[in-house]
Short mmCIF file of C-alpha atoms and ligand atoms in Angstrom, two decimals:
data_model
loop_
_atom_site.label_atom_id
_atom_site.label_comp_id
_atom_site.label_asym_id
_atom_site.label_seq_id
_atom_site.Cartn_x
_atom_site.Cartn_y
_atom_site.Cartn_z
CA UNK A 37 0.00 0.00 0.00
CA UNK A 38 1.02 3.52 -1.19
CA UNK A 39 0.36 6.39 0.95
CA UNK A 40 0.89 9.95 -0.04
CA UNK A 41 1.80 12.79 1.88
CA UNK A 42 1.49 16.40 0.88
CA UNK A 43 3.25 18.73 3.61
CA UNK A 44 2.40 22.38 4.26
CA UNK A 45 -0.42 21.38 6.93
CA UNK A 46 -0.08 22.33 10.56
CA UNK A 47 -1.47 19.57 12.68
CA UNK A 48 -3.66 20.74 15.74
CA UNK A 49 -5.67 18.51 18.30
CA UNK A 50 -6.18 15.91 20.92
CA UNK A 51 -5.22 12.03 20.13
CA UNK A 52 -5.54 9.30 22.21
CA UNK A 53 -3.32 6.47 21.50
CA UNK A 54 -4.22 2.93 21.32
CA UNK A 55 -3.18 0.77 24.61
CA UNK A 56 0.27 0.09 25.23
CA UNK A 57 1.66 -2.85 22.69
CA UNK A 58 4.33 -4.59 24.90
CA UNK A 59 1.88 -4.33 28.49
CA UNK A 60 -1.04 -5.84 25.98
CA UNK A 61 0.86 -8.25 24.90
CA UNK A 62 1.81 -9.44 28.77
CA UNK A 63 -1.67 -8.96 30.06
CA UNK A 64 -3.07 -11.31 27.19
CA UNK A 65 -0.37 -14.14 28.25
CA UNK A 66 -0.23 -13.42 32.57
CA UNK A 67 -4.41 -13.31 31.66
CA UNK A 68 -4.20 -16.97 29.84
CA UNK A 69 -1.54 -18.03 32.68
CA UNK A 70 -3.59 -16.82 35.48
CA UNK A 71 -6.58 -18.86 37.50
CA UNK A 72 -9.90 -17.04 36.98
CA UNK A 73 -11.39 -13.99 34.54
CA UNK A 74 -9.04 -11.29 33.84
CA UNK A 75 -10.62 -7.94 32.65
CA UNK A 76 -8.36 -6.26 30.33
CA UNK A 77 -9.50 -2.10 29.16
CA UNK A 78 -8.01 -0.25 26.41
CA UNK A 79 -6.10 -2.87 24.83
CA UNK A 80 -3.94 -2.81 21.76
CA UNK A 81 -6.42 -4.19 18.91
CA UNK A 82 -3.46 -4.44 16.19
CA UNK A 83 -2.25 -7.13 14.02
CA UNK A 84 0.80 -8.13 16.75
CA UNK A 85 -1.89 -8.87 19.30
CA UNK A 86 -4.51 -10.34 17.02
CA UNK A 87 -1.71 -12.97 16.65
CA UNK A 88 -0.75 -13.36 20.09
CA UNK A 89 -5.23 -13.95 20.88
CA UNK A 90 -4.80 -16.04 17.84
CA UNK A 91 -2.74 -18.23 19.38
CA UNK A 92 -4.29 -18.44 22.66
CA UNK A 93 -7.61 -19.60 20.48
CA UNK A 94 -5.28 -22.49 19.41
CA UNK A 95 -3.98 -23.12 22.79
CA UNK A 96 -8.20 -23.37 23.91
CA UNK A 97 -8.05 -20.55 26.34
CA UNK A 98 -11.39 -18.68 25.61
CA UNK A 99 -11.34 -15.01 25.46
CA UNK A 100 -13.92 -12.54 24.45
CA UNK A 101 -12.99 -9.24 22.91
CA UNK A 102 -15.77 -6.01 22.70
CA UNK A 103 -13.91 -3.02 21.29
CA UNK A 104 -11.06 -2.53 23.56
CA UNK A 105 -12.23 -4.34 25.93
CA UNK A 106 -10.70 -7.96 26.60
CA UNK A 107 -11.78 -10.60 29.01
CA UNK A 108 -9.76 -13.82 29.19
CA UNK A 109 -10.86 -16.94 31.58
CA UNK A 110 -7.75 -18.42 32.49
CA UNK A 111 -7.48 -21.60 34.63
CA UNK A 112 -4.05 -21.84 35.89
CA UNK A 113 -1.67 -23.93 35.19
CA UNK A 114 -3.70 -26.56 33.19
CA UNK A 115 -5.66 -24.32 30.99
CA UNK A 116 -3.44 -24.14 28.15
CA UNK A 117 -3.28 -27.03 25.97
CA UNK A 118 -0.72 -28.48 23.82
CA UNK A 119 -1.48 -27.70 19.67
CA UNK A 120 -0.21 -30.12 16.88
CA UNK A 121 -0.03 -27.19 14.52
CA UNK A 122 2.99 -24.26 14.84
CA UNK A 123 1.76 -21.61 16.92
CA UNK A 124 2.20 -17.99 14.30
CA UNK A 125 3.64 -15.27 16.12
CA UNK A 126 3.71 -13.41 12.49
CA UNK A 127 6.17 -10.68 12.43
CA UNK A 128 6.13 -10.06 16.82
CA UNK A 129 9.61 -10.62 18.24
CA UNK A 130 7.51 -10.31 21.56
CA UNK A 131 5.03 -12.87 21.01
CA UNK A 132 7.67 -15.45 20.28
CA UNK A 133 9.82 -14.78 23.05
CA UNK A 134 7.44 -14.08 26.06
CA UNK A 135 5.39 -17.58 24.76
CA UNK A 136 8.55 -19.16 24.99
CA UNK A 137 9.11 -18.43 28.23
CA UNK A 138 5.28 -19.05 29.83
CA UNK A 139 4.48 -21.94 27.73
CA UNK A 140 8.27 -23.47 29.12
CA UNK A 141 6.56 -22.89 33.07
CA UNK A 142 3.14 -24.36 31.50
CA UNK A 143 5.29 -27.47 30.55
CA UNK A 144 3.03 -27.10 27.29
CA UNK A 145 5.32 -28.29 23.87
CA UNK A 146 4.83 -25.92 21.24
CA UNK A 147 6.46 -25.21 17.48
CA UNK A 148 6.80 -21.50 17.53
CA UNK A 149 7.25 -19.74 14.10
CA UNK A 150 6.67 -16.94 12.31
CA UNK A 151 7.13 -14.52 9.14
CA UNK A 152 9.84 -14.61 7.00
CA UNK A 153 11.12 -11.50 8.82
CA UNK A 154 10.49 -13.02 12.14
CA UNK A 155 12.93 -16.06 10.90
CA UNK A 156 15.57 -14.37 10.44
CA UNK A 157 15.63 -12.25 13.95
CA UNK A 158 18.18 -13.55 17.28
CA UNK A 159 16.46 -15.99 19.00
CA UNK A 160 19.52 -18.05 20.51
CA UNK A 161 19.33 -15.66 23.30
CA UNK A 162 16.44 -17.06 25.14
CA UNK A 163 16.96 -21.02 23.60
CA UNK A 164 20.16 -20.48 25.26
CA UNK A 165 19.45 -19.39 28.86
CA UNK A 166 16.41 -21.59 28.94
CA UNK A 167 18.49 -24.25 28.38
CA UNK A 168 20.31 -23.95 31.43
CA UNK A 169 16.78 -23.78 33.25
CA UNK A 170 16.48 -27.11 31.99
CA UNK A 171 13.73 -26.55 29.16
CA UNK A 172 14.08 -29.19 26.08
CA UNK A 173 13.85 -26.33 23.30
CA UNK A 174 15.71 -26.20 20.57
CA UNK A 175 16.09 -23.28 17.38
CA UNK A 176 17.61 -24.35 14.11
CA UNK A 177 20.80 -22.01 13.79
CA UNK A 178 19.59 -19.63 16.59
CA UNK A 179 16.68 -18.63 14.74
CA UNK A 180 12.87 -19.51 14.22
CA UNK A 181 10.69 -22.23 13.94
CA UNK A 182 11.73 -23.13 17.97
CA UNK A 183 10.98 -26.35 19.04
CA UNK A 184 10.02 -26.84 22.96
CA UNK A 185 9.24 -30.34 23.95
CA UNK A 186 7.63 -31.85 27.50
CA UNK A 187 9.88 -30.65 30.22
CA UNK A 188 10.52 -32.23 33.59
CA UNK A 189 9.53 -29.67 35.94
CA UNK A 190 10.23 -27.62 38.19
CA UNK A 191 13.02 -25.95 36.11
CA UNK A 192 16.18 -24.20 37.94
CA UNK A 193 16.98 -20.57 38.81
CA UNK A 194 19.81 -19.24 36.85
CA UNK A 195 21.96 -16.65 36.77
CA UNK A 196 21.67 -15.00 33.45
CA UNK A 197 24.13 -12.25 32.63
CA UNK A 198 23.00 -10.74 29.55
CA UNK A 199 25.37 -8.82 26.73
CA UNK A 200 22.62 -6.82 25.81
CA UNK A 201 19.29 -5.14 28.02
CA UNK A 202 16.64 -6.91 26.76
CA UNK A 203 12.91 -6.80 27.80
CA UNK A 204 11.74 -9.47 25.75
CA UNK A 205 14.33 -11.46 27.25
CA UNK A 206 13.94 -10.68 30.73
CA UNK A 207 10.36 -11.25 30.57
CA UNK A 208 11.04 -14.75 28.34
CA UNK A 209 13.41 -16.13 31.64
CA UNK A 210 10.94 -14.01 34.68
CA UNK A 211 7.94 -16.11 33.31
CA UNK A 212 9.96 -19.20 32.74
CA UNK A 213 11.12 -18.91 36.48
CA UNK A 214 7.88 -18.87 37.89
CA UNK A 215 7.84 -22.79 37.40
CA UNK A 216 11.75 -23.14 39.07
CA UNK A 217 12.51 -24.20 41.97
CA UNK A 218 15.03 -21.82 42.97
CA UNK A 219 15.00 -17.94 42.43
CA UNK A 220 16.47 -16.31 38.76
CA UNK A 221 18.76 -13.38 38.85
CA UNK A 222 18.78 -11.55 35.61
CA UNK A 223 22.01 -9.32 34.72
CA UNK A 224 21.29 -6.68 31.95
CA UNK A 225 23.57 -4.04 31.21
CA UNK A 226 20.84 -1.20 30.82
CA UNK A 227 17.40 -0.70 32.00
CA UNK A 228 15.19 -2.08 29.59
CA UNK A 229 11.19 -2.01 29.71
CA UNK A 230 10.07 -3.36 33.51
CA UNK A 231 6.33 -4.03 32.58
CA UNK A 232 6.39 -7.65 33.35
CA UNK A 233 8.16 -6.71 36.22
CA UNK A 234 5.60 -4.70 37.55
CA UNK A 235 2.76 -6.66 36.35
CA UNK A 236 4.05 -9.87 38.66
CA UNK A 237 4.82 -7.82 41.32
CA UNK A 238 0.87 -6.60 41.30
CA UNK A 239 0.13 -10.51 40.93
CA UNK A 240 2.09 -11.09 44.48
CA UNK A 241 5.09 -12.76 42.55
CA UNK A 242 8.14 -11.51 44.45
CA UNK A 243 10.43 -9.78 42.79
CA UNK A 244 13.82 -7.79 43.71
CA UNK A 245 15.49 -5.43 41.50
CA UNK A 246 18.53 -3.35 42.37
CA UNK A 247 22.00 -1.70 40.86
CA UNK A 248 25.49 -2.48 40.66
CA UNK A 249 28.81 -0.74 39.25
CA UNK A 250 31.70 -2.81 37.98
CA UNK A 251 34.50 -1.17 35.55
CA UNK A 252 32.58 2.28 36.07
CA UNK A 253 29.22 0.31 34.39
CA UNK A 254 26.14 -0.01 36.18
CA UNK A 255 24.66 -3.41 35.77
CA UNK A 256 20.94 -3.75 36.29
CA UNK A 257 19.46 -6.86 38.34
CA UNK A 258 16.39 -8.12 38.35
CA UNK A 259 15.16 -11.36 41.04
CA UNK A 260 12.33 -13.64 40.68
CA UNK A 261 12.06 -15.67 43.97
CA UNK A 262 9.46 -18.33 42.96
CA UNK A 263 7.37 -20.30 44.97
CA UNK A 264 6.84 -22.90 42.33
CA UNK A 265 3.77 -22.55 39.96
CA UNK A 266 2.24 -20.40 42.20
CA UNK A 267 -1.24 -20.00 40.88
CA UNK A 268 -1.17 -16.19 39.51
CA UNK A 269 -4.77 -14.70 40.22
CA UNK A 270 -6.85 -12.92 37.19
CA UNK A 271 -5.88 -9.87 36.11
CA UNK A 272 -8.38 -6.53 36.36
CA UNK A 273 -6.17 -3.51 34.82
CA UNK A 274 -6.61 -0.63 32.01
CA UNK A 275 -3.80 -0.30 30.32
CA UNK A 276 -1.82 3.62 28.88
CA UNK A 277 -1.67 4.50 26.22
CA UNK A 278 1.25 3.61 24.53
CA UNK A 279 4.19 5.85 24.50
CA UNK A 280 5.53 4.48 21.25
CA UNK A 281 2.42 5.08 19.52
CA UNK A 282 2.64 8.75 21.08
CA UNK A 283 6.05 9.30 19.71
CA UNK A 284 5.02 10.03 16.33
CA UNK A 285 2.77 12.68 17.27
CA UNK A 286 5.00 13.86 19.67
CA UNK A 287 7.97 14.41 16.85
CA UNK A 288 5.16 15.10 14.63
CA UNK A 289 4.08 18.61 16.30
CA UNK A 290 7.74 19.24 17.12
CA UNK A 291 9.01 19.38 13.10
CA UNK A 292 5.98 21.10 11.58
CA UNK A 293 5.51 24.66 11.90
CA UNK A 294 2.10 26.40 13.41
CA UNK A 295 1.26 22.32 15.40
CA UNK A 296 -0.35 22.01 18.74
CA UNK A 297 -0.72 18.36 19.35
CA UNK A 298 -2.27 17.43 23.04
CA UNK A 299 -2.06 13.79 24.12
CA UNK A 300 -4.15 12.07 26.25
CA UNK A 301 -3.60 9.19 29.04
CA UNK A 302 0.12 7.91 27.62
CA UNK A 303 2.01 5.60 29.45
CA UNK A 304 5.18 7.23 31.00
CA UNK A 305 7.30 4.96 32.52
CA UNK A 306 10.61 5.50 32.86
CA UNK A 307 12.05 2.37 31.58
CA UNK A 308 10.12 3.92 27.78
CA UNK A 309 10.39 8.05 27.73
CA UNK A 310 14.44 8.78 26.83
CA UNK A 311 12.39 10.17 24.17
CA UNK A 312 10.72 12.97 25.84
CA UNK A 313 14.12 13.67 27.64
CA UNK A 314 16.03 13.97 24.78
CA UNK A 315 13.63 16.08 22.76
CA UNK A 316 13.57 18.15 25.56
CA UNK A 317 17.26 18.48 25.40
CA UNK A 318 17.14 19.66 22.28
CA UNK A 319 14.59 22.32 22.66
CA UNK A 320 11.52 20.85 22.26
CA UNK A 321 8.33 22.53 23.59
CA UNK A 322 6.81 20.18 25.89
CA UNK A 323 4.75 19.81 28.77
CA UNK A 324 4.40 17.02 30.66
CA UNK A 325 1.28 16.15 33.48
CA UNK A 326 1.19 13.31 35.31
CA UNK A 327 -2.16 12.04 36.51
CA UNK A 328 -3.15 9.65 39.78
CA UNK A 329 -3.96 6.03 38.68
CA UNK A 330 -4.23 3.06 40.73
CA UNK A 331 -2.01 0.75 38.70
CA UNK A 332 1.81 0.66 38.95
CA UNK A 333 2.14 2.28 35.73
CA UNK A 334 3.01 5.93 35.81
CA UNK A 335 0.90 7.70 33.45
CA UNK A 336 -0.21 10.93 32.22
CA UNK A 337 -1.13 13.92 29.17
CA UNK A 338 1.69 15.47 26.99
CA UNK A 339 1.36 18.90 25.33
CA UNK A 340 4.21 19.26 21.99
CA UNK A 341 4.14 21.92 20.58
CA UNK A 342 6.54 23.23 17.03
CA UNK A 343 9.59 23.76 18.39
CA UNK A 344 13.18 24.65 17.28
CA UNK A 345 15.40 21.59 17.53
CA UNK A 346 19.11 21.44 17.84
CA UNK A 347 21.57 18.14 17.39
CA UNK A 348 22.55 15.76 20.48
CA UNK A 349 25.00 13.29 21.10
CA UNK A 350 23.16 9.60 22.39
CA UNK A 351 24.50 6.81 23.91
CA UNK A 352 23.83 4.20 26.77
CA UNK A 353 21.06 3.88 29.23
CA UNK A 354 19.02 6.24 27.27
CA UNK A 355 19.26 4.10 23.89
CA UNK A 356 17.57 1.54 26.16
CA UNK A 357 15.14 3.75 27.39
CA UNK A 358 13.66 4.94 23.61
CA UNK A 359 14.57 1.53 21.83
CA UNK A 360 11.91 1.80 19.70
CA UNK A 361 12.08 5.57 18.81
CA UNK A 362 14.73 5.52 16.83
CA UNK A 363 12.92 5.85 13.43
CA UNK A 364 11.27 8.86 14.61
CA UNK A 365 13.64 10.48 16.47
CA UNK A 366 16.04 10.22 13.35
CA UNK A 367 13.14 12.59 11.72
CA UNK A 368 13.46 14.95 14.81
CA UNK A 369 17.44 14.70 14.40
CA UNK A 370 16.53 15.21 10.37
CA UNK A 371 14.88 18.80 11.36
CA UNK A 372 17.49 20.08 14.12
CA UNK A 373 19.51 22.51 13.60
CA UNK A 374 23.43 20.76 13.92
CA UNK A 375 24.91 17.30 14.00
CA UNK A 376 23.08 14.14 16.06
CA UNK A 377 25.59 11.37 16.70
CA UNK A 378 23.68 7.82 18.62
CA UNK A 379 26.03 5.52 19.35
CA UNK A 380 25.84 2.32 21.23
CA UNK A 381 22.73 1.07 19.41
CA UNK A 382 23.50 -1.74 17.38
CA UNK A 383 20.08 -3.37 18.66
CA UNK A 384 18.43 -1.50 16.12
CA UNK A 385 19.92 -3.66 13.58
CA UNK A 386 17.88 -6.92 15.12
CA UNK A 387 14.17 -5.08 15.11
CA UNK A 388 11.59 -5.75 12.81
CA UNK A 389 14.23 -4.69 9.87
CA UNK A 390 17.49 -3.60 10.59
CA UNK A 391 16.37 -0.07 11.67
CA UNK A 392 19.73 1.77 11.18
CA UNK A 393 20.46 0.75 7.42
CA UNK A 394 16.90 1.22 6.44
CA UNK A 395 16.93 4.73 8.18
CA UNK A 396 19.76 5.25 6.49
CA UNK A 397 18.34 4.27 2.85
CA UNK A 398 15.31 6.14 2.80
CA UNK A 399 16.00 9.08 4.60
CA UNK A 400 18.81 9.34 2.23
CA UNK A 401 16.04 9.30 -0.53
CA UNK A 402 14.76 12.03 0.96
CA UNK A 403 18.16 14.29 0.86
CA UNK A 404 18.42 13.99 4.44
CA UNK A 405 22.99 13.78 5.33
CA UNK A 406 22.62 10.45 7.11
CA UNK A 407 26.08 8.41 7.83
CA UNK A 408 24.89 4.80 9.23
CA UNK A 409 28.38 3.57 11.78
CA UNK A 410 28.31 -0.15 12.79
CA UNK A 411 26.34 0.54 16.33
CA UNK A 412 24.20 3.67 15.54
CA UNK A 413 24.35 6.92 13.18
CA UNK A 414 25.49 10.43 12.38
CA UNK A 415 23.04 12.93 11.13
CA UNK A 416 23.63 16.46 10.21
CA UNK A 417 20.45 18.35 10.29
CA UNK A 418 18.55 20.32 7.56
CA UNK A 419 15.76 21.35 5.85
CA UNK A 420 14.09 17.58 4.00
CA UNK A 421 13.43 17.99 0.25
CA UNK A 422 11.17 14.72 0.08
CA UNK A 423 10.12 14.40 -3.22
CA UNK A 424 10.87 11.00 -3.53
CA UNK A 425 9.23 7.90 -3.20
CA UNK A 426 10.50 5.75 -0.01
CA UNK A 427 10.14 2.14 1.51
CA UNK A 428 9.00 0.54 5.14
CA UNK A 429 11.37 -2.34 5.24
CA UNK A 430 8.08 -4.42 6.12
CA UNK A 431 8.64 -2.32 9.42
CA UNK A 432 5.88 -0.59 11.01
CA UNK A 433 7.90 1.98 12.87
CA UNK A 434 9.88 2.99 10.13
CA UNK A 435 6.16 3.61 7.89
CA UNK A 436 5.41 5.79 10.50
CA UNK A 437 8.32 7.50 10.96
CA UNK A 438 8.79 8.25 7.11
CA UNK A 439 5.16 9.53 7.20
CA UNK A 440 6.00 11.88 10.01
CA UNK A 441 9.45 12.97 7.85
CA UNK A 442 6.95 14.18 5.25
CA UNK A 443 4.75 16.46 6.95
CA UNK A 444 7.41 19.18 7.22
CA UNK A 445 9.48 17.98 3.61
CA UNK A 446 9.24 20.78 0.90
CA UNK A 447 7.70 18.98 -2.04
CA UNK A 448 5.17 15.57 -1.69
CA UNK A 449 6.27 12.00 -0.51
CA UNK A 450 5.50 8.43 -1.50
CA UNK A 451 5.37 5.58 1.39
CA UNK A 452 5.61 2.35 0.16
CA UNK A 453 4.63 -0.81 2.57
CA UNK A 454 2.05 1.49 4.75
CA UNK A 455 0.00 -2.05 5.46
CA UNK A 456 2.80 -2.68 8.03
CA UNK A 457 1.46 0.22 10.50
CA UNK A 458 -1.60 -1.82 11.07
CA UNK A 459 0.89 -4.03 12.84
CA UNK A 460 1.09 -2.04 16.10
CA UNK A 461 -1.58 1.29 15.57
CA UNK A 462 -4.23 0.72 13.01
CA UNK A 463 -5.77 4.24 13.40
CA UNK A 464 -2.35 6.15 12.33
CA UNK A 465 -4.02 7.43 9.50
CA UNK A 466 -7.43 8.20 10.60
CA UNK A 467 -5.40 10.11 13.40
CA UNK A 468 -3.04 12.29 11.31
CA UNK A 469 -5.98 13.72 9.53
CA UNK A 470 -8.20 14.18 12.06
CA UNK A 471 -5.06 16.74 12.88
CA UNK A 472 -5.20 17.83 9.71
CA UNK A 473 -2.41 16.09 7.78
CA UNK A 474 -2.58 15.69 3.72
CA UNK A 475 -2.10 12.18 3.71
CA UNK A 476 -4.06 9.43 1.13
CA UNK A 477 -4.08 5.81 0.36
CA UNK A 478 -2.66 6.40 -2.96
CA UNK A 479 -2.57 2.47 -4.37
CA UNK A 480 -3.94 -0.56 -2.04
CA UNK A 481 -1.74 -3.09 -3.14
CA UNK A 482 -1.37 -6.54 -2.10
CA UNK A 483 0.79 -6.59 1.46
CA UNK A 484 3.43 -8.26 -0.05
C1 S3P B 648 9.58 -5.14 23.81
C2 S3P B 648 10.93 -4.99 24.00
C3 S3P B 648 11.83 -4.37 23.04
C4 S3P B 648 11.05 -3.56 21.99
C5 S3P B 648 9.84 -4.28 21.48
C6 S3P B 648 8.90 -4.62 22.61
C7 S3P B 648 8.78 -5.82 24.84
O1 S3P B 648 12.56 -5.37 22.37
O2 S3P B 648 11.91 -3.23 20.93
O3 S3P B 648 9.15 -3.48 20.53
O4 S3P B 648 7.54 -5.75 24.79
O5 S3P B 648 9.38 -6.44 25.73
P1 S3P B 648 13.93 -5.98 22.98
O6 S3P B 648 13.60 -6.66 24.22
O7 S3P B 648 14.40 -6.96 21.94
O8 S3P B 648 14.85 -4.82 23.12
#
């Protein structure tokens, strides 16, 4: 699918973002996991989670979606059961790695596959580690289909020191350890996302988390002391919106001249906003209220308004804390006034494409001075032509983000491989509009 952009349009308005994609995609599995009905509000209705519900259909946990509104009647332990058919986690790095982890402490075997794209991404880094827990799971050359057989439980606590901060792994080895017999410490050398964390915490699971420096580093430990198969209870929990869905906007009202964008109810925990930190850095105009909610989740409304950007230099902790911003903010970094150097991030090369040479491809396209290094990128900031016609990678951040690099361009821009957005925020489109962006399905296409 083409979309076309046609810039010159201030954007002014209120948007509320769909629920958060990684805490929907735990509450679906802790729901399925958990012994009773779980009542699940605002949550992420997008092609990643129709795959993980998809699956749960084929594991026969019934669940029951109206609108945003998900219940899921889970019954413990023994209420997921075994399918002879591969289980299609599609193009969700987090579907395949969290299942792997709770089906391994449901002792339920499982073929786990996925897209093409999905194939090709890391997946020795949980086979690995849940190895050692004593799992029976194996992964052709470190990659998908992965193959977990029957188990004998309980499993054993490891110590896990991992080369990068992962959430996906983290979470993959927490759930895991809720069927071991001894507790899991979990070494990551940033602070990745803590939403399982907090979500197992709220279940009664205990968990410890604290900080070490060695060599001038600061490690980051997280402890699951399990009290085997505990029986989690239901879940009852509304979930933010999700700050990576808010980024867009966020950058959006930044870069285009005369924009006002006011968002509502967006997740802000600190583990996900280097974004809003780093914008603010650079000059952004942004204003920030938190609100009082019951859950563990800090959330709350941010105001961005156009603002006058200047380069930055990124590295460390913060690349873990806006992971997934990276498309965007190279758009922000595109518009600033100076150079942007982010270093440190080679992760971005494992995401749903590898972020930094696509980045580097089409905003190249676009007559943006991009230099891709071997762990991040150098960007010296301009005025964008556009005018060109540019590519998603079969990535729905970078769709999104190339969308947002057109609003403020000089002349019109093509986006090929817009059906990918539907992955993680289906109403993108209707959204930008309704702010009063130029943007058109130009040619449906096939997906392909
Ligand atoms: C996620 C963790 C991150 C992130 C992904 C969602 C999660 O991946 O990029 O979009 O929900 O745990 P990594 O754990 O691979 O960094």
């Amino acid at each position: 699918m083409r979309l076309s952009i046609r810039p010159g349009n201030s954007l002014n308005g209120q948007v509320i973002v769909p629920g958060d994609k990684s805490i929907s995609h735990r509450a679906a599995l802790l729901g399925a996991l958990g012994d009773g009905e779980s009542r699940i509000e605002h949550f992420l209705n997008a092609g990643v989670t129709d795959a993980m519900l998809s699956i749960l259909t084929q594991l026969r946990v019934p669940w029951q979606r109206e609108g945003e509104n998900l219940s899921i009647s889970g019954n413990g332990w023994q209420g997921l059961h075994a399918s002879l058919q591969a289980l299609n986690c599609g193009n969700s790095g987090t579907t395949m790695r969290l299942l792997a982890g709770g089906l391994s402490a449901a002792n339920i075997p499982a073929i786990l596959d996925g897209s093409p794209g999905l194939r090709k991404r890391p997946m020795k880094r949980i086979v690995e580690p849940l190895k050692k827990m004593g799992v029976s799971i194996e992964a052709t050359k470190g990659c998908a289909p992965i193959i977990i057989s029957s188990t004998n439980l309980p499993l054993r606590g490891i110590l896990h020191k991992m080369p990068v901060a992962s959430a996906q792994v983290k979470s993959c080895l927490l759930l895991a350890a809720l069927a071991a017999d001894s507790p899991c410490i979990i070494v990551e050398p940033g602070p990745s996302r803590d939403h399982t964390e907090c979500m197992l915490s709220e279940m009664g699971i205990a968990i410890e988390k604290w900080t070490e420096t060695e060599n001038n580093r600061v490690w980051y430990f997280t402890r699951l002391n399990p009290d085997h198969r505990q029986l989690l209870p239901p879940l009852n929990i509304s979930i933010p919106g999700d700050f990576s869905a808010a980024a867009f906007f966020i950058v959006a009202a930044a870069i285009v001249p005369g924009s006002c964008i006011a968002l509502q109810n967006v997740g802000l925990n600190p583990t996900r906003t280097g974004l809003l930190e780093v914008l603010i850095e650079m000059g952004g105009n942004i204003q920030i209220t938190e609100r009082v909610t019951p859950g563990a989740e800090p959330v709350g409304d941010v105001t961005v308004r156009h603002s006058v950007l200047k380069g930055i230099e990124i590295s460390g902790s913060t690349v873990v804390r806006m992971i997934d911003e990276f498309p965007v903010f190279a758009v922000a970094a595109a518009y600033a006034n100076g150079k942007t150097i982010v270093r440190e991030a080679k992760e971005l090369r494992f995401k749903e494409s590898d972020r930094i040479s696509a980045l580097g491809g089409e905003l190249t396209r676009l007559d943006v001075d991009f230099s891709e290094t071997a762990d991040g990128f150098i960007i010296q900031g301009c005025q964008v032509r556009g005018d060109a016609i540019v590519e998603a990678h079969g990535d729905h951040r970078i769709a999104m983000a190339l969308t947002v690099a057109a609003l403020a361009a000089e002349a019109s821009v093509g986006v090929d491989g817009a059906e990918f957005i539907g992955e993680s925020f289906p109403e993108f489109l209707p959204c930008l509009k309704k702010l009063g962006a130029d943007v058109s399905i130009v040619e449906e296409g096939n997906g392909e």
